[in-house]
Amino acid sequence: MMPAQMVETPGPDYVIDQGFERYTAEEHEIWRTLFHRQAEILKDRAAPEFLDGLSGLGIAAEGIPHFERLSDVLERATGWRIVAVPGLVPDDVFFRHLANRRFPATNFIRRWDQLDYLQEPDVFHDIYGHVPMLFNPVFADYLQAYGQGGLKALKLDSLPFLARLYWYTVEFGLVRTKEGLRIYGSGIVSSKGESIYALESDKPKRLPFDLLRIMQTDYRIDDFQDIYFVIDGYDQLFEATRPDFTPYYASLKTLPTIPPGAVLPGEREIERI
Ligand code: PHE
Ligand code: FE
């Protein structure tokens, strides 16, 4: 056993112990606060699959989840587990985890003064934001395929293109439902301000999902997004990304980059709600 205050050094896969016993009452309180705020906002804004995942996995208000216990439930549903990492990990390490149905989650939580915004992922973003969608079988397969695609994109020197796909789907995706647009992107669901803005503001553009268009589009990491891409369902994601990307990357290398807020001639924006 290690002394409680000693932080484990990560191995080559960057996996550490979550250190569940080390969370303070105050850290659990931060989780509870974030959880309650989002529950109120997301009940009629998040995708039904996200809300189902949240309740199906028993991700609750009471405090920061115990990764091993949560993984046991998740693994029975879709074969995924959560592993703790100390923060962002190198690309190849990240992709190898995903390709093996392991989701790397940061173990620390933000501070009170970072409740509304923080640039790096924390345990609230990683667990509350990402894990519920992994309860959905189609999305679970998509993320594994993405991990395999990441390893391939590295070899083809094309990671920036593939990273845009992750950004505009996994992190900032919207989905069309019978009740209107809903959020499934983890970067949105873990942010109070963006959960409202993504659906209700007039400012951002909303375009139908288009794989190559997305891989051509730059994104911003310092503010709410200027553009969102809307899928009709998770099968669309899975099917559109099934082909070999090698020829796509070759043509993307010859195409110009589209700035985040641009709508091109002939593109039709999707109506809000
Ligand atoms: N089919 C892609 C390729 O051949 C891999 C991929 C799958 C990428 C799913 C993203 C999502 O590179
Ligand atoms: Fe994320």
PDB file of C-alpha atoms and ligand atoms in Angstrom:
ATOM      1  CA  MET A   1       0.000   0.000   0.000  1.00  0.00           C
ATOM      2  CA  MET A   2       1.175   3.482  -0.781  1.00  0.00           C
ATOM      3  CA  PRO A   3       0.876   6.322   1.674  1.00  0.00           C
ATOM      4  CA  ALA A   4      -2.270   8.319   0.917  1.00  0.00           C
ATOM      5  CA  GLN A   5      -0.496  11.506  -0.058  1.00  0.00           C
ATOM      6  CA  MET A   6       1.876   9.854  -2.502  1.00  0.00           C
ATOM      7  CA  VAL A   7       0.829  10.211  -6.108  1.00  0.00           C
ATOM      8  CA  GLU A   8       1.431   7.137  -8.189  1.00  0.00           C
ATOM      9  CA  THR A   9       3.737   7.515 -11.183  1.00  0.00           C
ATOM     10  CA  PRO A  10       2.001   6.461 -14.356  1.00  0.00           C
ATOM     11  CA  GLY A  11       3.204   3.463 -16.352  1.00  0.00           C
ATOM     12  CA  PRO A  12       3.526   3.452 -20.142  1.00  0.00           C
ATOM     13  CA  ASP A  13      -0.263   3.365 -20.446  1.00  0.00           C
ATOM     14  CA  TYR A  14      -0.530   6.328 -18.031  1.00  0.00           C
ATOM     15  CA  VAL A  15      -3.029   4.461 -15.895  1.00  0.00           C
ATOM     16  CA  ILE A  16      -3.000   5.368 -12.223  1.00  0.00           C
ATOM     17  CA  ASP A  17      -5.097   4.467  -9.245  1.00  0.00           C
ATOM     18  CA  GLN A  18      -8.160   6.705  -9.026  1.00  0.00           C
ATOM     19  CA  GLY A  19      -7.352   7.410  -5.389  1.00  0.00           C
ATOM     20  CA  PHE A  20     -11.023   7.413  -4.481  1.00  0.00           C
ATOM     21  CA  GLU A  21     -10.325   7.579  -0.737  1.00  0.00           C
ATOM     22  CA  ARG A  22      -8.354  10.769  -1.221  1.00  0.00           C
ATOM     23  CA  TYR A  23     -11.302  12.856  -2.415  1.00  0.00           C
ATOM     24  CA  THR A  24     -12.315  15.361   0.225  1.00  0.00           C
ATOM     25  CA  ALA A  25     -15.874  16.126   1.294  1.00  0.00           C
ATOM     26  CA  GLU A  26     -15.481  19.433  -0.517  1.00  0.00           C
ATOM     27  CA  GLU A  27     -14.515  17.735  -3.782  1.00  0.00           C
ATOM     28  CA  HIS A  28     -17.629  15.564  -3.606  1.00  0.00           C
ATOM     29  CA  GLU A  29     -19.609  18.728  -2.900  1.00  0.00           C
ATOM     30  CA  ILE A  30     -18.272  20.310  -6.114  1.00  0.00           C
ATOM     31  CA  TRP A  31     -19.453  17.248  -8.034  1.00  0.00           C
ATOM     32  CA  ARG A  32     -22.902  17.481  -6.416  1.00  0.00           C
ATOM     33  CA  THR A  33     -23.191  21.144  -7.305  1.00  0.00           C
ATOM     34  CA  LEU A  34     -22.234  20.559 -10.934  1.00  0.00           C
ATOM     35  CA  PHE A  35     -24.509  17.533 -11.147  1.00  0.00           C
ATOM     36  CA  HIS A  36     -27.600  19.346  -9.846  1.00  0.00           C
ATOM     37  CA  ARG A  37     -27.047  22.322 -12.129  1.00  0.00           C
ATOM     38  CA  GLN A  38     -26.780  20.111 -15.186  1.00  0.00           C
ATOM     39  CA  ALA A  39     -29.717  17.865 -14.234  1.00  0.00           C
ATOM     40  CA  GLU A  40     -32.013  20.863 -14.328  1.00  0.00           C
ATOM     41  CA  ILE A  41     -30.678  22.198 -17.628  1.00  0.00           C
ATOM     42  CA  LEU A  42     -30.318  18.894 -19.447  1.00  0.00           C
ATOM     43  CA  LYS A  43     -33.625  17.215 -18.700  1.00  0.00           C
ATOM     44  CA  ASP A  44     -35.131  18.597 -21.903  1.00  0.00           C
ATOM     45  CA  ARG A  45     -31.915  19.431 -23.763  1.00  0.00           C
ATOM     46  CA  ALA A  46     -29.739  16.316 -23.629  1.00  0.00           C
ATOM     47  CA  ALA A  47     -30.197  13.397 -26.029  1.00  0.00           C
ATOM     48  CA  PRO A  48     -32.436  10.650 -24.606  1.00  0.00           C
ATOM     49  CA  GLU A  49     -29.504   8.219 -24.960  1.00  0.00           C
ATOM     50  CA  PHE A  50     -27.365  10.439 -22.736  1.00  0.00           C
ATOM     51  CA  LEU A  51     -30.050  10.626 -20.048  1.00  0.00           C
ATOM     52  CA  ASP A  52     -30.635   6.862 -20.290  1.00  0.00           C
ATOM     53  CA  GLY A  53     -26.917   6.248 -19.847  1.00  0.00           C
ATOM     54  CA  LEU A  54     -26.723   8.529 -16.854  1.00  0.00           C
ATOM     55  CA  SER A  55     -29.523   6.733 -15.045  1.00  0.00           C
ATOM     56  CA  GLY A  56     -28.719   3.253 -16.382  1.00  0.00           C
ATOM     57  CA  LEU A  57     -25.183   3.514 -15.043  1.00  0.00           C
ATOM     58  CA  GLY A  58     -26.323   4.990 -11.777  1.00  0.00           C
ATOM     59  CA  ILE A  59     -24.118   8.062 -12.191  1.00  0.00           C
ATOM     60  CA  ALA A  60     -25.586  10.057  -9.370  1.00  0.00           C
ATOM     61  CA  ALA A  61     -25.596  13.379  -7.658  1.00  0.00           C
ATOM     62  CA  GLU A  62     -24.155  12.064  -4.415  1.00  0.00           C
ATOM     63  CA  GLY A  63     -20.492  12.388  -5.301  1.00  0.00           C
ATOM     64  CA  ILE A  64     -17.581  11.611  -7.614  1.00  0.00           C
ATOM     65  CA  PRO A  65     -18.150   8.046  -8.857  1.00  0.00           C
ATOM     66  CA  HIS A  66     -15.884   5.161  -7.949  1.00  0.00           C
ATOM     67  CA  PHE A  67     -14.350   4.176 -11.316  1.00  0.00           C
ATOM     68  CA  GLU A  68     -14.082   0.448 -10.618  1.00  0.00           C
ATOM     69  CA  ARG A  69     -17.672   0.125  -9.454  1.00  0.00           C
ATOM     70  CA  LEU A  70     -18.928   2.200 -12.375  1.00  0.00           C
ATOM     71  CA  SER A  71     -16.810   0.144 -14.788  1.00  0.00           C
ATOM     72  CA  ASP A  72     -18.410  -3.077 -13.559  1.00  0.00           C
ATOM     73  CA  VAL A  73     -21.839  -1.758 -14.548  1.00  0.00           C
ATOM     74  CA  LEU A  74     -20.606  -0.297 -17.839  1.00  0.00           C
ATOM     75  CA  GLU A  75     -18.718  -3.441 -18.781  1.00  0.00           C
ATOM     76  CA  ARG A  76     -21.838  -5.572 -18.378  1.00  0.00           C
ATOM     77  CA  ALA A  77     -23.693  -3.208 -20.727  1.00  0.00           C
ATOM     78  CA  THR A  78     -21.207  -2.525 -23.547  1.00  0.00           C
ATOM     79  CA  GLY A  79     -17.836  -4.013 -22.586  1.00  0.00           C
ATOM     80  CA  TRP A  80     -16.198  -0.664 -21.797  1.00  0.00           C
ATOM     81  CA  ARG A  81     -14.232   0.149 -18.639  1.00  0.00           C
ATOM     82  CA  ILE A  82     -12.932   3.396 -17.226  1.00  0.00           C
ATOM     83  CA  VAL A  83      -9.276   3.819 -16.304  1.00  0.00           C
ATOM     84  CA  ALA A  84      -7.894   6.722 -14.288  1.00  0.00           C
ATOM     85  CA  VAL A  85      -5.219   8.951 -15.815  1.00  0.00           C
ATOM     86  CA  PRO A  86      -3.533  12.036 -14.363  1.00  0.00           C
ATOM     87  CA  GLY A  87      -4.670  14.392 -17.162  1.00  0.00           C
ATOM     88  CA  LEU A  88      -4.333  14.522 -20.937  1.00  0.00           C
ATOM     89  CA  VAL A  89      -2.295  11.605 -22.237  1.00  0.00           C
ATOM     90  CA  PRO A  90      -0.266  11.336 -25.474  1.00  0.00           C
ATOM     91  CA  ASP A  91      -2.359  10.673 -28.584  1.00  0.00           C
ATOM     92  CA  ASP A  92      -1.142   7.147 -29.196  1.00  0.00           C
ATOM     93  CA  VAL A  93      -1.813   6.178 -25.577  1.00  0.00           C
ATOM     94  CA  PHE A  94      -5.304   7.674 -25.759  1.00  0.00           C
ATOM     95  CA  PHE A  95      -6.157   5.853 -28.991  1.00  0.00           C
ATOM     96  CA  ARG A  96      -4.829   2.544 -27.721  1.00  0.00           C
ATOM     97  CA  HIS A  97      -7.117   2.786 -24.708  1.00  0.00           C
ATOM     98  CA  LEU A  98     -10.151   3.548 -26.859  1.00  0.00           C
ATOM     99  CA  ALA A  99      -9.320   0.777 -29.326  1.00  0.00           C
ATOM    100  CA  ASN A 100      -9.404  -1.597 -26.343  1.00  0.00           C
ATOM    101  CA  ARG A 101     -12.686  -0.227 -24.986  1.00  0.00           C
ATOM    102  CA  ARG A 102     -11.050   1.578 -22.092  1.00  0.00           C
ATOM    103  CA  PHE A 103     -12.014   5.182 -21.485  1.00  0.00           C
ATOM    104  CA  PRO A 104      -9.217   7.212 -19.850  1.00  0.00           C
ATOM    105  CA  ALA A 105     -10.731   9.575 -17.287  1.00  0.00           C
ATOM    106  CA  THR A 106      -8.983  12.289 -15.317  1.00  0.00           C
ATOM    107  CA  ASN A 107      -9.225  11.665 -11.597  1.00  0.00           C
ATOM    108  CA  PHE A 108      -9.140  15.243 -10.290  1.00  0.00           C
ATOM    109  CA  ILE A 109     -12.036  17.680 -10.032  1.00  0.00           C
ATOM    110  CA  ARG A 110     -12.104  21.407 -10.801  1.00  0.00           C
ATOM    111  CA  ARG A 111     -12.083  24.049  -8.042  1.00  0.00           C
ATOM    112  CA  TRP A 112     -15.025  26.245  -7.003  1.00  0.00           C
ATOM    113  CA  ASP A 113     -13.673  29.158  -9.039  1.00  0.00           C
ATOM    114  CA  GLN A 114     -13.630  26.934 -12.145  1.00  0.00           C
ATOM    115  CA  LEU A 115     -17.248  25.781 -11.912  1.00  0.00           C
ATOM    116  CA  ASP A 116     -18.288  27.450 -15.154  1.00  0.00           C
ATOM    117  CA  TYR A 117     -15.264  26.966 -17.310  1.00  0.00           C
ATOM    118  CA  LEU A 118     -12.017  25.124 -17.495  1.00  0.00           C
ATOM    119  CA  GLN A 119     -10.035  24.292 -20.576  1.00  0.00           C
ATOM    120  CA  GLU A 120      -8.622  20.900 -19.558  1.00  0.00           C
ATOM    121  CA  PRO A 121     -10.798  17.909 -18.808  1.00  0.00           C
ATOM    122  CA  ASP A 122     -11.549  17.006 -15.193  1.00  0.00           C
ATOM    123  CA  VAL A 123     -13.461  14.104 -13.665  1.00  0.00           C
ATOM    124  CA  PHE A 124     -16.799  15.856 -14.132  1.00  0.00           C
ATOM    125  CA  HIS A 125     -16.209  16.369 -17.835  1.00  0.00           C
ATOM    126  CA  ASP A 126     -14.788  12.889 -18.354  1.00  0.00           C
ATOM    127  CA  ILE A 127     -17.283  10.885 -16.327  1.00  0.00           C
ATOM    128  CA  TYR A 128     -20.478  12.909 -16.418  1.00  0.00           C
ATOM    129  CA  GLY A 129     -19.801  14.178 -19.946  1.00  0.00           C
ATOM    130  CA  HIS A 130     -18.409  11.117 -21.722  1.00  0.00           C
ATOM    131  CA  VAL A 131     -19.393   7.931 -19.936  1.00  0.00           C
ATOM    132  CA  PRO A 132     -23.218   8.009 -20.313  1.00  0.00           C
ATOM    133  CA  MET A 133     -22.961   7.773 -24.124  1.00  0.00           C
ATOM    134  CA  LEU A 134     -20.753   4.668 -23.734  1.00  0.00           C
ATOM    135  CA  PHE A 135     -23.834   2.929 -22.358  1.00  0.00           C
ATOM    136  CA  ASN A 136     -25.291   3.115 -25.894  1.00  0.00           C
ATOM    137  CA  PRO A 137     -24.134   0.096 -27.952  1.00  0.00           C
ATOM    138  CA  VAL A 138     -23.785   1.945 -31.266  1.00  0.00           C
ATOM    139  CA  PHE A 139     -21.937   4.885 -29.781  1.00  0.00           C
ATOM    140  CA  ALA A 140     -19.752   2.484 -27.795  1.00  0.00           C
ATOM    141  CA  ASP A 141     -18.700   0.781 -31.050  1.00  0.00           C
ATOM    142  CA  TYR A 142     -18.138   4.141 -32.726  1.00  0.00           C
ATOM    143  CA  LEU A 143     -15.695   5.260 -30.051  1.00  0.00           C
ATOM    144  CA  GLN A 144     -13.729   2.031 -30.245  1.00  0.00           C
ATOM    145  CA  ALA A 145     -13.547   2.351 -34.046  1.00  0.00           C
ATOM    146  CA  TYR A 146     -12.416   5.932 -33.553  1.00  0.00           C
ATOM    147  CA  GLY A 147      -9.528   4.695 -31.399  1.00  0.00           C
ATOM    148  CA  GLN A 148      -8.447   2.279 -34.117  1.00  0.00           C
ATOM    149  CA  GLY A 149      -8.808   5.079 -36.656  1.00  0.00           C
ATOM    150  CA  GLY A 150      -6.626   7.294 -34.479  1.00  0.00           C
ATOM    151  CA  LEU A 151      -3.735   4.853 -34.523  1.00  0.00           C
ATOM    152  CA  LYS A 152      -4.050   4.694 -38.298  1.00  0.00           C
ATOM    153  CA  ALA A 153      -4.288   8.493 -38.698  1.00  0.00           C
ATOM    154  CA  LEU A 154      -1.038   8.837 -36.722  1.00  0.00           C
ATOM    155  CA  LYS A 155       0.738   6.591 -39.202  1.00  0.00           C
ATOM    156  CA  LEU A 156      -0.735   8.542 -42.118  1.00  0.00           C
ATOM    157  CA  ASP A 157       0.272  11.868 -40.589  1.00  0.00           C
ATOM    158  CA  SER A 158      -3.387  12.922 -40.619  1.00  0.00           C
ATOM    159  CA  LEU A 159      -4.323  13.319 -36.992  1.00  0.00           C
ATOM    160  CA  PRO A 160      -5.485  16.963 -37.258  1.00  0.00           C
ATOM    161  CA  PHE A 161      -8.253  15.864 -39.654  1.00  0.00           C
ATOM    162  CA  LEU A 162      -9.430  13.034 -37.451  1.00  0.00           C
ATOM    163  CA  ALA A 163      -9.240  15.197 -34.326  1.00  0.00           C
ATOM    164  CA  ARG A 164     -11.853  17.508 -35.871  1.00  0.00           C
ATOM    165  CA  LEU A 165     -14.226  14.575 -36.176  1.00  0.00           C
ATOM    166  CA  TYR A 166     -13.861  13.835 -32.460  1.00  0.00           C
ATOM    167  CA  TRP A 167     -14.344  17.469 -31.641  1.00  0.00           C
ATOM    168  CA  TYR A 168     -17.511  17.936 -33.687  1.00  0.00           C
ATOM    169  CA  THR A 169     -19.113  14.622 -32.699  1.00  0.00           C
ATOM    170  CA  VAL A 170     -17.930  13.181 -29.385  1.00  0.00           C
ATOM    171  CA  GLU A 171     -17.256  16.579 -27.796  1.00  0.00           C
ATOM    172  CA  PHE A 172     -19.716  18.967 -29.447  1.00  0.00           C
ATOM    173  CA  GLY A 173     -22.274  16.887 -31.316  1.00  0.00           C
ATOM    174  CA  LEU A 174     -25.989  17.613 -31.629  1.00  0.00           C
ATOM    175  CA  VAL A 175     -28.599  15.051 -32.673  1.00  0.00           C
ATOM    176  CA  ARG A 176     -31.983  15.548 -34.299  1.00  0.00           C
ATOM    177  CA  THR A 177     -34.896  13.916 -32.464  1.00  0.00           C
ATOM    178  CA  LYS A 178     -38.674  14.037 -32.905  1.00  0.00           C
ATOM    179  CA  GLU A 179     -38.778  16.572 -30.094  1.00  0.00           C
ATOM    180  CA  GLY A 180     -36.152  18.803 -31.692  1.00  0.00           C
ATOM    181  CA  LEU A 181     -32.375  19.193 -31.478  1.00  0.00           C
ATOM    182  CA  ARG A 182     -30.700  17.552 -28.513  1.00  0.00           C
ATOM    183  CA  ILE A 183     -27.146  17.475 -27.151  1.00  0.00           C
ATOM    184  CA  TYR A 184     -24.958  14.375 -27.045  1.00  0.00           C
ATOM    185  CA  GLY A 185     -21.498  16.019 -27.080  1.00  0.00           C
ATOM    186  CA  SER A 186     -19.659  15.764 -23.776  1.00  0.00           C
ATOM    187  CA  GLY A 187     -18.072  19.201 -24.041  1.00  0.00           C
ATOM    188  CA  ILE A 188     -21.567  20.673 -24.135  1.00  0.00           C
ATOM    189  CA  VAL A 189     -23.316  18.529 -21.514  1.00  0.00           C
ATOM    190  CA  SER A 190     -20.584  19.218 -18.985  1.00  0.00           C
ATOM    191  CA  SER A 191     -20.931  23.004 -19.448  1.00  0.00           C
ATOM    192  CA  LYS A 192     -23.878  24.945 -18.085  1.00  0.00           C
ATOM    193  CA  GLY A 193     -23.490  27.932 -20.398  1.00  0.00           C
ATOM    194  CA  GLU A 194     -22.872  25.963 -23.568  1.00  0.00           C
ATOM    195  CA  SER A 195     -25.790  23.577 -22.895  1.00  0.00           C
ATOM    196  CA  ILE A 196     -28.129  26.526 -23.297  1.00  0.00           C
ATOM    197  CA  TYR A 197     -26.161  28.353 -26.001  1.00  0.00           C
ATOM    198  CA  ALA A 198     -25.710  25.311 -28.271  1.00  0.00           C
ATOM    199  CA  LEU A 199     -29.463  24.862 -28.658  1.00  0.00           C
ATOM    200  CA  GLU A 200     -30.889  28.301 -28.097  1.00  0.00           C
ATOM    201  CA  SER A 201     -28.474  30.974 -29.269  1.00  0.00           C
ATOM    202  CA  ASP A 202     -28.775  32.581 -32.703  1.00  0.00           C
ATOM    203  CA  LYS A 203     -25.031  33.013 -32.872  1.00  0.00           C
ATOM    204  CA  PRO A 204     -23.646  29.573 -33.791  1.00  0.00           C
ATOM    205  CA  LYS A 205     -24.257  27.886 -37.118  1.00  0.00           C
ATOM    206  CA  ARG A 206     -25.828  24.416 -37.177  1.00  0.00           C
ATOM    207  CA  LEU A 207     -25.201  22.200 -40.192  1.00  0.00           C
ATOM    208  CA  PRO A 208     -26.073  18.618 -41.007  1.00  0.00           C
ATOM    209  CA  PHE A 209     -23.315  16.085 -40.319  1.00  0.00           C
ATOM    210  CA  ASP A 210     -20.953  15.773 -43.268  1.00  0.00           C
ATOM    211  CA  LEU A 211     -17.787  13.772 -42.660  1.00  0.00           C
ATOM    212  CA  LEU A 212     -15.406  15.486 -45.060  1.00  0.00           C
ATOM    213  CA  ARG A 213     -16.782  18.942 -44.321  1.00  0.00           C
ATOM    214  CA  ILE A 214     -16.120  18.329 -40.618  1.00  0.00           C
ATOM    215  CA  MET A 215     -12.590  17.103 -41.215  1.00  0.00           C
ATOM    216  CA  GLN A 216     -11.932  20.325 -43.141  1.00  0.00           C
ATOM    217  CA  THR A 217     -13.241  22.591 -40.385  1.00  0.00           C
ATOM    218  CA  ASP A 218     -11.074  24.235 -37.763  1.00  0.00           C
ATOM    219  CA  TYR A 219     -12.352  24.549 -34.203  1.00  0.00           C
ATOM    220  CA  ARG A 220     -11.846  26.832 -31.259  1.00  0.00           C
ATOM    221  CA  ILE A 221     -10.850  25.693 -27.817  1.00  0.00           C
ATOM    222  CA  ASP A 222     -11.139  29.027 -25.996  1.00  0.00           C
ATOM    223  CA  ASP A 223     -14.863  29.750 -26.148  1.00  0.00           C
ATOM    224  CA  PHE A 224     -18.281  28.325 -27.035  1.00  0.00           C
ATOM    225  CA  GLN A 225     -18.311  26.846 -30.533  1.00  0.00           C
ATOM    226  CA  ASP A 226     -19.144  28.861 -33.650  1.00  0.00           C
ATOM    227  CA  ILE A 227     -20.585  25.850 -35.414  1.00  0.00           C
ATOM    228  CA  TYR A 228     -22.257  22.554 -34.529  1.00  0.00           C
ATOM    229  CA  PHE A 229     -22.902  19.535 -36.744  1.00  0.00           C
ATOM    230  CA  VAL A 230     -26.154  17.639 -36.340  1.00  0.00           C
ATOM    231  CA  ILE A 231     -26.516  13.872 -36.787  1.00  0.00           C
ATOM    232  CA  ASP A 232     -29.774  12.010 -37.389  1.00  0.00           C
ATOM    233  CA  GLY A 233     -28.685   9.156 -35.154  1.00  0.00           C
ATOM    234  CA  TYR A 234     -25.630   7.211 -34.019  1.00  0.00           C
ATOM    235  CA  ASP A 235     -25.919   4.720 -36.885  1.00  0.00           C
ATOM    236  CA  GLN A 236     -25.171   7.596 -39.219  1.00  0.00           C
ATOM    237  CA  LEU A 237     -21.899   8.250 -37.369  1.00  0.00           C
ATOM    238  CA  PHE A 238     -20.930   4.624 -37.401  1.00  0.00           C
ATOM    239  CA  GLU A 239     -21.772   4.084 -41.069  1.00  0.00           C
ATOM    240  CA  ALA A 240     -20.206   7.290 -42.361  1.00  0.00           C
ATOM    241  CA  THR A 241     -16.933   6.464 -40.643  1.00  0.00           C
ATOM    242  CA  ARG A 242     -16.812   2.814 -41.687  1.00  0.00           C
ATOM    243  CA  PRO A 243     -14.895   3.342 -45.011  1.00  0.00           C
ATOM    244  CA  ASP A 244     -11.119   3.441 -45.168  1.00  0.00           C
ATOM    245  CA  PHE A 245     -10.062   7.047 -44.525  1.00  0.00           C
ATOM    246  CA  THR A 246      -6.756   6.758 -46.419  1.00  0.00           C
ATOM    247  CA  PRO A 247      -8.099   8.360 -49.633  1.00  0.00           C
ATOM    248  CA  TYR A 248     -10.006  10.977 -47.608  1.00  0.00           C
ATOM    249  CA  TYR A 249      -6.818  12.069 -45.876  1.00  0.00           C
ATOM    250  CA  ALA A 250      -5.026  12.297 -49.224  1.00  0.00           C
ATOM    251  CA  SER A 251      -7.635  14.699 -50.596  1.00  0.00           C
ATOM    252  CA  LEU A 252      -7.966  16.638 -47.326  1.00  0.00           C
ATOM    253  CA  LYS A 253      -4.265  17.428 -47.558  1.00  0.00           C
ATOM    254  CA  THR A 254      -5.007  19.293 -50.799  1.00  0.00           C
ATOM    255  CA  LEU A 255      -8.145  21.103 -49.600  1.00  0.00           C
ATOM    256  CA  PRO A 256      -8.319  24.445 -47.800  1.00  0.00           C
ATOM    257  CA  THR A 257      -9.233  24.611 -44.111  1.00  0.00           C
ATOM    258  CA  ILE A 258     -12.665  26.088 -43.379  1.00  0.00           C
ATOM    259  CA  PRO A 259     -12.815  28.576 -40.503  1.00  0.00           C
ATOM    260  CA  PRO A 260     -15.141  27.582 -37.623  1.00  0.00           C
ATOM    261  CA  GLY A 261     -17.997  30.029 -38.209  1.00  0.00           C
ATOM    262  CA  ALA A 262     -18.236  29.788 -41.995  1.00  0.00           C
ATOM    263  CA  VAL A 263     -21.238  28.566 -43.958  1.00  0.00           C
ATOM    264  CA  LEU A 264     -20.365  27.763 -47.566  1.00  0.00           C
ATOM    265  CA  PRO A 265     -22.506  28.553 -50.600  1.00  0.00           C
ATOM    266  CA  GLY A 266     -25.161  25.877 -50.989  1.00  0.00           C
ATOM    267  CA  GLU A 267     -25.043  24.796 -47.335  1.00  0.00           C
ATOM    268  CA  ARG A 268     -28.345  24.900 -45.470  1.00  0.00           C
ATOM    269  CA  GLU A 269     -28.419  25.713 -41.805  1.00  0.00           C
ATOM    270  CA  ILE A 270     -30.648  23.646 -39.537  1.00  0.00           C
ATOM    271  CA  GLU A 271     -33.440  25.434 -37.704  1.00  0.00           C
ATOM    272  CA  ARG A 272     -33.082  25.733 -33.950  1.00  0.00           C
ATOM    273  CA  ILE A 273     -35.157  23.452 -31.676  1.00  0.00           C
TER     274      ILE A 273
HETATM  275  N1  PHE B   1     -12.708   4.011 -40.899  1.00  0.00           N
HETATM  276  C1  PHE B   1     -11.677   4.899 -40.411  1.00  0.00           C
HETATM  277  C2  PHE B   1     -10.340   4.620 -41.124  1.00  0.00           C
HETATM  278  O1  PHE B   1     -10.249   3.751 -41.917  1.00  0.00           O
HETATM  279  C3  PHE B   1     -11.477   4.758 -38.918  1.00  0.00           C
HETATM  280  C4  PHE B   1     -12.505   5.487 -38.131  1.00  0.00           C
HETATM  281  C5  PHE B   1     -13.609   4.837 -37.579  1.00  0.00           C
HETATM  282  C6  PHE B   1     -12.357   6.826 -37.873  1.00  0.00           C
HETATM  283  C7  PHE B   1     -14.521   5.527 -36.821  1.00  0.00           C
HETATM  284  C8  PHE B   1     -13.261   7.505 -37.099  1.00  0.00           C
HETATM  285  C9  PHE B   1     -14.352   6.852 -36.576  1.00  0.00           C
HETATM  286  O2  PHE B   1      -9.385   5.311 -40.861  1.00  0.00           O
HETATM  287 FE    FE B   2     -13.668  15.298 -23.578  1.00  0.00          FE
END
